[in-house]
Steps between C-alpha positions, in 0.01 A plus 500: 500500500586311184724628237484371162780555228454410134769445240560341159314749277656640197480526122410201285393427134155369435528119549761513776503416869562662807480376874385730767604455865350651810687462835298560821611591827385334828495156640177414413499512125375123484163636630447774249285452183683680209402668176649669197311802345606749223423850398552638153494874441185647527320179605376366832719241687380146392541152640757279349547214718479345856625228715389389825714454825626159407517532132238230439245735359561741209276732296574700191348772304351373156742715319799316639388156541717266335782748460584602876575282789500597850684317774653556836785390722420537853866424627609803294204721587459548134203480243581480108322587184630317202381671184546321175367612146504858615266741283531869470154513692687357785705838542425639848642559845471160674421499888506221750261502794425302804181423708612428860171438643463142383169548319634354184626647169286765314483662153403830666770776560310608822540169658879518511670623804852586393649600160832504357650819300460314170731415206474604147440264218513623133435272224584617159347404184 
């Protein structure tokens, strides 16, 4: 069983920054491929960013490319999402997720095995 706990959300003005963290349980975090997703009210959960087990490969949604950066620290069992130049349309609950099967990262919700409880990010205009 893998537990994921997100933190770092909050209220920020447009143009501001936040850093989300996600701490994972388990001794094999370095084997997991990780992703960040978000879900705004009335919308489906959508892919934001992913990072492979080593941190060497990352992927981003077009809407956040150049503004968000995903990274990981395997010694701390933690994955991060640095969010800069935030926009009101970034407002959502942000979730981290893990793929433990070793198949690699994915943009699809259904490919992820474990999910955190989410953290709210609100960007005011």
